[in-house]
Amino acid sequence: MASRLRPVLAPALRILSRTAATRVSSAAAISARRSLSLKSFFTSRKPATSDPFTSQFEPVLEQADLFHPLSKSPLAPVRAKADWIATHGTCPVCKEQHAAEEHQEEAKKTKSKPPTYECPDCGYPTHCSEEHYKMDKEHHKHVCGILREVNEDEHDLRSGRRMKEFEFPGAQHRDEAVNLSNWDTFLYTRGFLSMNSERSMRHVSHVLTYPLTIGSVLHQSSPYQLGKDLTVEGLKSLAALRHTLHPAMIPGITQNQDLRSTATHTVRIFCLGARAESHLPPHIYMQLAYLFPTTAFQIHFVGPDAIPPHTKSKEPHQHVHYEQMTFVYDNSRYEAYHAEAGPFNPYYDVFFLFSPGLAHPSTKDMWKPTIPLLLDTKCAIFGTGFDERDVMNDVAEIENAGYELDWLMKPRENVFRSLKHEINMTDVRQSAQCNWGIWGIRGRRYDVRPSDQ
Ligand SMILES: [Zn+2]
Ligand SMILES: [Zn+2]
């Protein structure tokens, strides 16, 4: 049943990721390494004054009090979510019945009713009635645990407690090696505090999945290895980028120098079709920069939804400078941007497409002129998807197009995916994880050599 229902997941989750992005973008005036107030992170800048819970900063929920049926939550945004699901959601039993009556005339069909009954175990509106809930309980129990987790996580994020896990560490010491084998080793070796619960891990991985997905691919201590995940072509492409990213191997830079002041190489990361990734505050991307202390970065977010965080400006092209990073936000069509940003160099430039939906009916055509341009640059191109189906659809789309390309990384699970599940509100049986899977390609070439820059 699950696989038959999968196709509807894609559009709903694409919308969902935009909603999530909007929430993160409202993270007003968060400065680096300051204690982050959760309110500023996830709620609107203009609290609804009629609701006492959105306009105060003291803890409103204790840790033992994080589970609430959505419609009875003390938090207005959670109650609004219950309303939304009860209006636009699906009762799976009604849906099955409706599908079974497909051949009947419209007038004779059973009317599908929206889910207004809340499961007592996860608190989500899952069925139209207790009767349908009981009929379907065997199926529901497969997703009930995830829904319960999401319910409690959401209440925790808005509980008003001090979110110590968002107090990120600054630059690392020269002698400290970062272990990028997985989230645990990364957070531990980088000295993240208070990462002692799975819930904290879910919160932090959700925010850091974009910079860490990039960092874990590019870094010389990458968890992706030749033979297992990387092809020979993949290693060649990454070796070119690492030559620029780890210039400590170049004589002349000593351990005593302030490495950031010696940043002489600028690596450009192009995030195309950017949405949520462009709305993250710049200090979140510093966690990428700290992995490469001698490198200056330009991160180019390109696409109609590429908007800097905390801005009221509607300018289609904006820059933000932050320590060794420059962020560029541009709403042009990629074809136009490409002409401006070129020439490209595989030693300095890399492309990331986060959940691009290359095969998705609503976005497929938009990508058609873009992919050949990217392949032409001979720079590495990495893409992600929010579940296995999404990744494999994109991969099939690339393979069927008959491009001249080499695979750099075969599609696989992303070590630095978000551990948080995002629920499809139109059908709560479905969930996905941001940057769940990853793959890499490059236009076919026969030689890689640095140009004179
Ligand atoms: Zn029903
Ligand atoms: Zn449940």
XYZ file of C-alpha atoms and ligand atoms in Angstrom:
455
model
C 0.000 0.000 0.000
C 2.745 2.412 0.947
C 4.386 2.299 -2.457
C 1.120 2.963 -4.267
C 0.647 6.066 -2.164
C 4.177 7.354 -2.614
C 3.650 9.504 -5.704
C 1.481 11.989 -3.816
C 4.230 12.473 -1.258
C 6.472 14.501 -3.487
C 4.393 17.650 -4.095
C 3.135 17.766 -0.545
C 6.625 17.511 0.896
C 8.017 20.079 -1.467
C 5.428 22.458 -0.091
C 6.226 21.259 3.395
C 9.891 22.033 3.014
C 8.936 25.549 1.983
C 6.823 25.911 5.094
C 9.691 24.714 7.222
C 11.932 27.176 5.454
C 9.618 30.050 6.205
C 9.723 29.126 9.840
C 13.469 29.057 9.956
C 13.721 32.296 7.974
C 11.898 34.163 10.681
C 14.785 33.496 13.022
C 15.184 37.175 13.681
C 18.529 38.642 14.589
C 20.264 35.554 15.819
C 23.911 36.279 16.205
C 26.623 33.691 16.198
C 27.245 31.605 19.237
C 24.768 33.599 21.273
C 22.335 31.659 23.311
C 19.552 31.053 20.854
C 16.052 31.655 21.912
C 13.819 29.078 20.427
C 11.117 31.644 19.951
C 13.317 33.570 17.598
C 14.128 30.403 15.773
C 10.764 28.995 15.028
C 8.051 31.530 15.540
C 6.937 34.567 13.665
C 8.391 37.924 14.569
C 4.927 39.238 15.244
C 3.435 37.029 17.930
C -0.305 36.712 18.000
C -0.935 38.812 21.075
C -4.221 37.087 21.738
C -2.332 33.933 22.581
C -0.335 34.091 25.794
C 2.005 31.321 24.656
C 3.435 33.079 21.642
C 4.321 36.300 23.387
C 6.280 35.214 26.419
C 9.762 33.891 26.848
C 9.577 31.886 30.076
C 9.328 28.118 29.747
C 5.718 27.270 29.078
C 6.075 23.490 29.046
C 7.995 21.184 31.337
C 9.976 18.283 29.881
C 7.490 15.815 31.377
C 4.635 17.630 29.666
C 5.566 17.506 25.990
C 2.830 15.211 24.733
C -0.506 16.786 23.832
C -3.203 15.828 21.358
C -2.657 18.424 18.627
C -6.087 20.041 18.944
C -5.651 20.429 22.718
C -2.085 21.685 22.662
C -1.351 24.745 24.820
C 0.554 26.104 21.787
C -1.480 27.940 19.168
C 0.674 26.929 16.160
C 0.204 23.262 17.053
C -3.546 23.690 17.357
C -3.527 25.427 13.968
C -1.776 22.389 12.537
C -4.531 20.123 13.923
C -7.110 22.351 12.208
C -5.215 22.208 8.946
C -4.962 18.412 8.975
C -8.623 18.070 9.954
C -9.544 20.191 6.934
C -7.083 19.015 4.268
C -6.033 15.591 5.530
C -7.047 12.076 4.598
C -8.809 9.318 6.509
C -7.067 6.204 5.142
C -10.120 3.976 5.614
C -12.399 6.407 3.754
C -9.751 6.711 1.081
C -9.568 2.951 0.550
C -13.339 2.691 0.376
C -13.495 5.548 -2.061
C -10.855 3.940 -4.271
C -12.723 0.619 -4.216
C -15.810 2.404 -5.558
C -13.877 3.896 -8.434
C -16.079 2.394 -11.115
C -19.322 3.541 -9.491
C -21.151 6.718 -10.387
C -20.173 9.716 -8.308
C -23.574 9.863 -6.560
C -23.262 6.322 -5.187
C -19.789 6.749 -3.741
C -19.213 6.948 -0.012
C -18.206 10.438 0.978
C -14.612 10.690 2.247
C -14.549 12.458 5.551
C -11.573 14.431 6.877
C -9.591 13.129 9.839
C -10.942 14.698 13.005
C -10.385 11.761 15.372
C -7.060 12.000 17.213
C -5.112 8.850 18.026
C -4.669 8.770 21.818
C -1.096 7.488 21.463
C 0.374 10.029 19.016
C -2.128 12.878 19.306
C -2.411 13.349 15.526
C -5.758 13.560 13.749
C -5.512 10.298 11.837
C -9.054 9.093 10.994
C -12.551 10.461 10.485
C -13.975 8.552 13.447
C -13.033 6.223 16.283
C -14.655 3.441 14.289
C -12.365 3.940 11.277
C -9.405 4.369 13.614
C -10.077 0.988 15.220
C -10.538 -0.699 11.840
C -7.139 0.604 10.730
C -5.185 0.339 13.974
C -2.884 -2.406 12.669
C -1.666 -0.144 9.874
C -1.518 2.962 11.983
C 0.780 1.426 14.557
C 3.607 1.449 11.991
C 3.628 5.256 11.924
C 2.264 6.010 15.389
C 5.728 6.024 17.012
C 7.103 8.548 14.524
C 4.067 10.808 14.923
C 4.409 10.694 18.703
C 8.081 11.633 18.415
C 7.285 14.555 16.104
C 4.514 15.701 18.440
C 6.849 15.804 21.466
C 9.732 17.338 19.491
C 7.501 20.148 18.302
C 6.305 20.894 21.827
C 9.890 20.769 23.054
C 11.046 23.253 20.394
C 8.379 25.677 21.503
C 8.571 24.855 25.205
C 10.524 28.009 25.980
C 13.381 26.096 27.634
C 16.934 27.219 27.017
C 17.976 25.286 23.916
C 21.553 24.509 24.904
C 21.990 22.276 21.889
C 21.787 25.362 19.647
C 24.758 26.996 21.359
C 27.214 26.015 18.655
C 30.980 25.874 19.104
C 33.267 28.367 17.378
C 36.406 27.721 15.356
C 38.242 24.543 16.138
C 41.803 24.280 17.277
C 44.351 23.532 14.608
C 45.342 20.267 16.283
C 41.828 18.965 16.727
C 40.775 16.444 14.153
C 37.120 16.282 13.209
C 35.629 12.856 12.797
C 32.996 12.909 10.070
C 31.990 9.243 10.304
C 28.497 10.153 11.499
C 26.517 12.775 13.419
C 27.653 11.423 16.804
C 31.359 11.570 16.057
C 31.077 14.954 14.341
C 29.195 16.577 17.222
C 31.482 15.011 19.801
C 34.783 15.883 18.125
C 33.591 19.431 17.393
C 32.613 19.935 21.028
C 28.869 20.458 20.692
C 27.264 20.705 24.123
C 24.316 18.884 25.563
C 23.958 16.405 22.757
C 22.942 13.682 25.146
C 19.463 12.920 23.885
C 18.110 11.688 20.581
C 15.742 14.633 20.611
C 18.625 17.123 20.739
C 20.259 15.231 17.886
C 17.091 15.523 15.823
C 16.832 19.270 16.476
C 20.457 19.955 15.625
C 20.699 17.621 12.627
C 17.677 19.345 11.121
C 19.441 22.705 11.214
C 22.907 21.446 10.245
C 22.022 18.969 7.506
C 22.737 21.479 4.700
C 26.215 22.677 5.748
C 27.229 19.193 6.911
C 26.006 17.442 3.776
C 28.299 19.782 1.834
C 31.182 19.537 4.316
C 31.090 15.760 4.621
C 31.357 15.299 0.865
C 34.160 17.801 0.358
C 36.348 17.132 3.398
C 39.415 14.923 3.228
C 37.993 12.975 6.211
C 34.787 12.326 4.285
C 32.828 9.226 5.279
C 32.426 8.441 1.551
C 35.203 6.208 0.331
C 36.538 5.042 -2.995
C 35.068 1.747 -4.104
C 32.305 1.772 -1.526
C 30.547 5.037 -2.306
C 32.797 6.983 -4.641
C 33.785 6.066 -8.163
C 37.297 6.692 -9.455
C 35.920 9.757 -11.271
C 34.374 10.852 -7.989
C 37.681 10.661 -6.209
C 39.347 12.644 -9.009
C 36.782 15.420 -8.774
C 36.979 15.567 -4.999
C 40.777 15.452 -5.073
C 40.715 18.581 -7.243
C 38.452 20.402 -4.787
C 40.402 19.173 -1.757
C 43.570 20.519 -3.292
C 41.975 23.952 -2.865
C 40.129 23.247 0.378
C 43.059 21.835 2.364
C 45.939 24.093 1.435
C 47.591 23.248 4.748
C 49.312 20.672 2.597
C 50.870 23.566 0.696
C 54.216 24.650 2.185
C 54.315 28.127 3.734
C 51.367 27.922 6.094
C 52.541 27.227 9.604
C 50.560 26.071 12.565
C 51.136 29.337 14.420
C 49.558 31.590 11.831
C 46.003 32.752 12.184
C 44.772 30.544 9.431
C 41.690 32.549 8.649
C 43.739 35.591 7.765
C 45.658 33.478 5.277
C 42.561 32.446 3.371
C 43.701 32.825 -0.181
C 41.494 30.381 -1.981
C 37.845 31.024 -2.579
C 35.662 28.016 -3.129
C 32.297 28.686 -4.703
C 29.373 26.483 -3.735
C 26.325 26.914 -5.943
C 23.041 25.807 -4.399
C 20.507 25.785 -7.211
C 16.763 25.845 -6.776
C 17.563 26.972 -3.230
C 14.731 27.101 -0.703
C 15.169 26.224 2.984
C 18.970 26.152 2.660
C 19.040 29.865 1.758
C 16.951 30.897 4.757
C 19.371 29.564 7.385
C 21.223 32.250 9.330
C 24.843 32.658 8.140
C 26.332 31.462 11.423
C 24.848 28.008 10.739
C 27.080 27.808 7.637
C 30.100 28.717 9.759
C 30.014 25.094 10.886
C 31.005 24.299 7.297
C 33.679 27.000 7.247
C 35.241 25.720 10.494
C 35.946 22.425 8.735
C 38.137 24.314 6.249
C 39.813 27.068 8.302
C 42.093 28.283 5.515
C 39.423 28.575 2.845
C 37.185 31.486 1.977
C 33.773 30.488 0.701
C 31.171 32.005 -1.531
C 27.818 30.300 -1.262
C 25.518 31.179 -4.133
C 21.840 30.489 -3.531
C 20.060 30.713 -6.849
C 16.363 30.353 -7.554
C 13.043 32.154 -7.125
C 12.887 31.178 -3.427
C 16.482 32.083 -2.591
C 15.945 34.755 0.030
C 18.347 35.817 2.778
C 17.202 35.300 6.359
C 15.808 38.285 8.280
C 15.310 40.567 5.344
C 12.451 42.726 4.214
C 14.233 43.619 1.015
C 12.734 42.345 -2.211
C 15.972 42.942 -4.133
C 16.477 40.048 -6.564
C 20.237 40.015 -5.911
C 21.757 40.390 -2.435
C 25.083 39.786 -0.707
C 25.843 39.049 2.930
C 29.407 38.885 4.271
C 30.067 36.865 7.392
C 33.598 36.162 8.583
C 35.283 34.086 5.858
C 32.044 33.514 3.966
C 30.120 35.495 1.403
C 26.508 34.593 0.731
C 24.918 35.524 -2.559
C 21.151 35.321 -3.020
C 19.845 35.618 -6.540
C 16.386 35.115 -7.956
C 17.391 34.943 -11.633
C 16.716 31.973 -13.790
C 19.775 29.796 -13.631
C 20.603 30.147 -17.338
C 21.100 33.895 -16.894
C 23.055 33.458 -13.678
C 25.321 30.875 -15.249
C 26.498 33.314 -17.901
C 27.345 35.908 -15.225
C 29.054 33.514 -12.812
C 31.291 31.744 -15.316
C 33.890 30.666 -16.155
C 33.804 27.682 -13.818
C 36.738 25.672 -12.565
C 36.500 22.131 -11.129
C 39.201 23.039 -8.568
C 37.168 25.890 -7.095
C 33.513 25.376 -7.954
C 30.935 22.773 -6.962
C 27.164 22.493 -7.372
C 24.630 21.221 -4.852
C 20.989 20.533 -5.718
C 19.036 19.925 -2.516
C 15.904 17.855 -3.215
C 15.659 19.314 -6.708
C 12.772 17.182 -7.947
C 14.439 16.604 -11.331
C 11.734 14.080 -12.199
C 8.835 15.814 -10.540
C 6.102 17.069 -12.916
C 6.015 20.531 -11.324
C 9.772 21.172 -11.458
C 11.075 18.857 -14.186
C 10.888 21.358 -17.041
C 12.610 24.050 -15.023
C 15.697 21.841 -14.685
C 15.932 20.789 -18.329
C 18.007 23.753 -19.581
C 20.071 23.835 -16.371
C 21.540 20.333 -16.216
C 23.444 20.486 -19.544
C 24.987 23.816 -18.470
C 26.179 22.278 -15.207
C 27.594 19.231 -16.972
C 29.431 21.511 -19.379
C 31.431 23.056 -16.535
C 32.962 19.647 -15.675
C 32.551 20.626 -12.027
C 31.190 18.157 -9.476
C 27.408 18.176 -9.023
C 25.778 16.634 -5.935
C 22.089 16.144 -5.343
C 19.888 14.999 -2.459
C 16.369 13.648 -2.054
C 13.973 13.288 0.866
C 13.460 9.529 0.597
C 14.558 6.571 -1.471
C 11.810 7.012 -4.030
C 12.597 10.699 -4.510
C 16.306 9.974 -4.993
C 15.741 7.107 -7.411
C 13.282 9.155 -9.484
C 15.891 11.888 -9.921
C 18.572 9.344 -10.748
C 16.348 7.652 -13.356
C 15.594 11.044 -14.882
C 19.322 11.772 -15.237
C 20.084 8.338 -16.683
C 17.223 8.436 -19.170
C 18.197 11.850 -20.504
C 21.271 10.334 -22.181
C 23.752 12.977 -20.978
C 27.489 12.447 -21.405
C 28.378 12.142 -17.751
C 30.264 10.184 -15.141
C 28.846 9.140 -11.809
C 30.918 10.472 -8.921
C 28.853 8.986 -6.138
C 26.280 6.273 -6.555
C 22.969 7.133 -4.883
C 23.063 6.181 -1.215
C 21.803 7.212 2.198
C 23.254 10.536 3.300
C 25.287 10.170 6.508
C 24.337 13.764 7.432
C 20.625 13.612 6.641
C 18.233 15.316 9.023
C 17.205 12.836 11.710
C 13.917 14.621 12.081
C 10.872 13.221 10.298
C 8.710 15.692 8.396
C 5.089 14.657 8.286
C 3.013 15.013 5.151
C 0.062 16.918 6.546
C -2.279 15.860 3.733
C -1.643 12.230 4.673
C 0.044 11.730 8.025
C 0.950 8.134 7.180
C 3.784 9.553 5.089
C 6.953 11.154 6.323
C 10.356 12.022 4.932
C 13.729 13.294 6.073
C 15.485 16.341 4.683
C 18.509 15.285 2.567
C 17.809 11.610 3.194
C 19.851 10.410 0.218
C 22.737 11.724 -1.877
C 24.297 11.185 -5.331
C 26.953 12.868 -7.473
C 27.638 13.351 -11.199
C 29.909 15.366 -13.492
C 30.052 16.067 -17.207
C 32.390 13.530 -18.803
C 35.957 14.736 -19.155
C 39.291 13.180 -19.812
C 41.678 15.434 -17.949
C 41.511 17.574 -14.808
C 44.133 20.285 -14.495
C 44.164 23.488 -12.483
C 43.867 26.631 -14.575
C 45.994 29.688 -13.835
C 43.958 31.622 -11.297
Zn -12.948 7.478 7.559
Zn -1.112 7.147 16.745
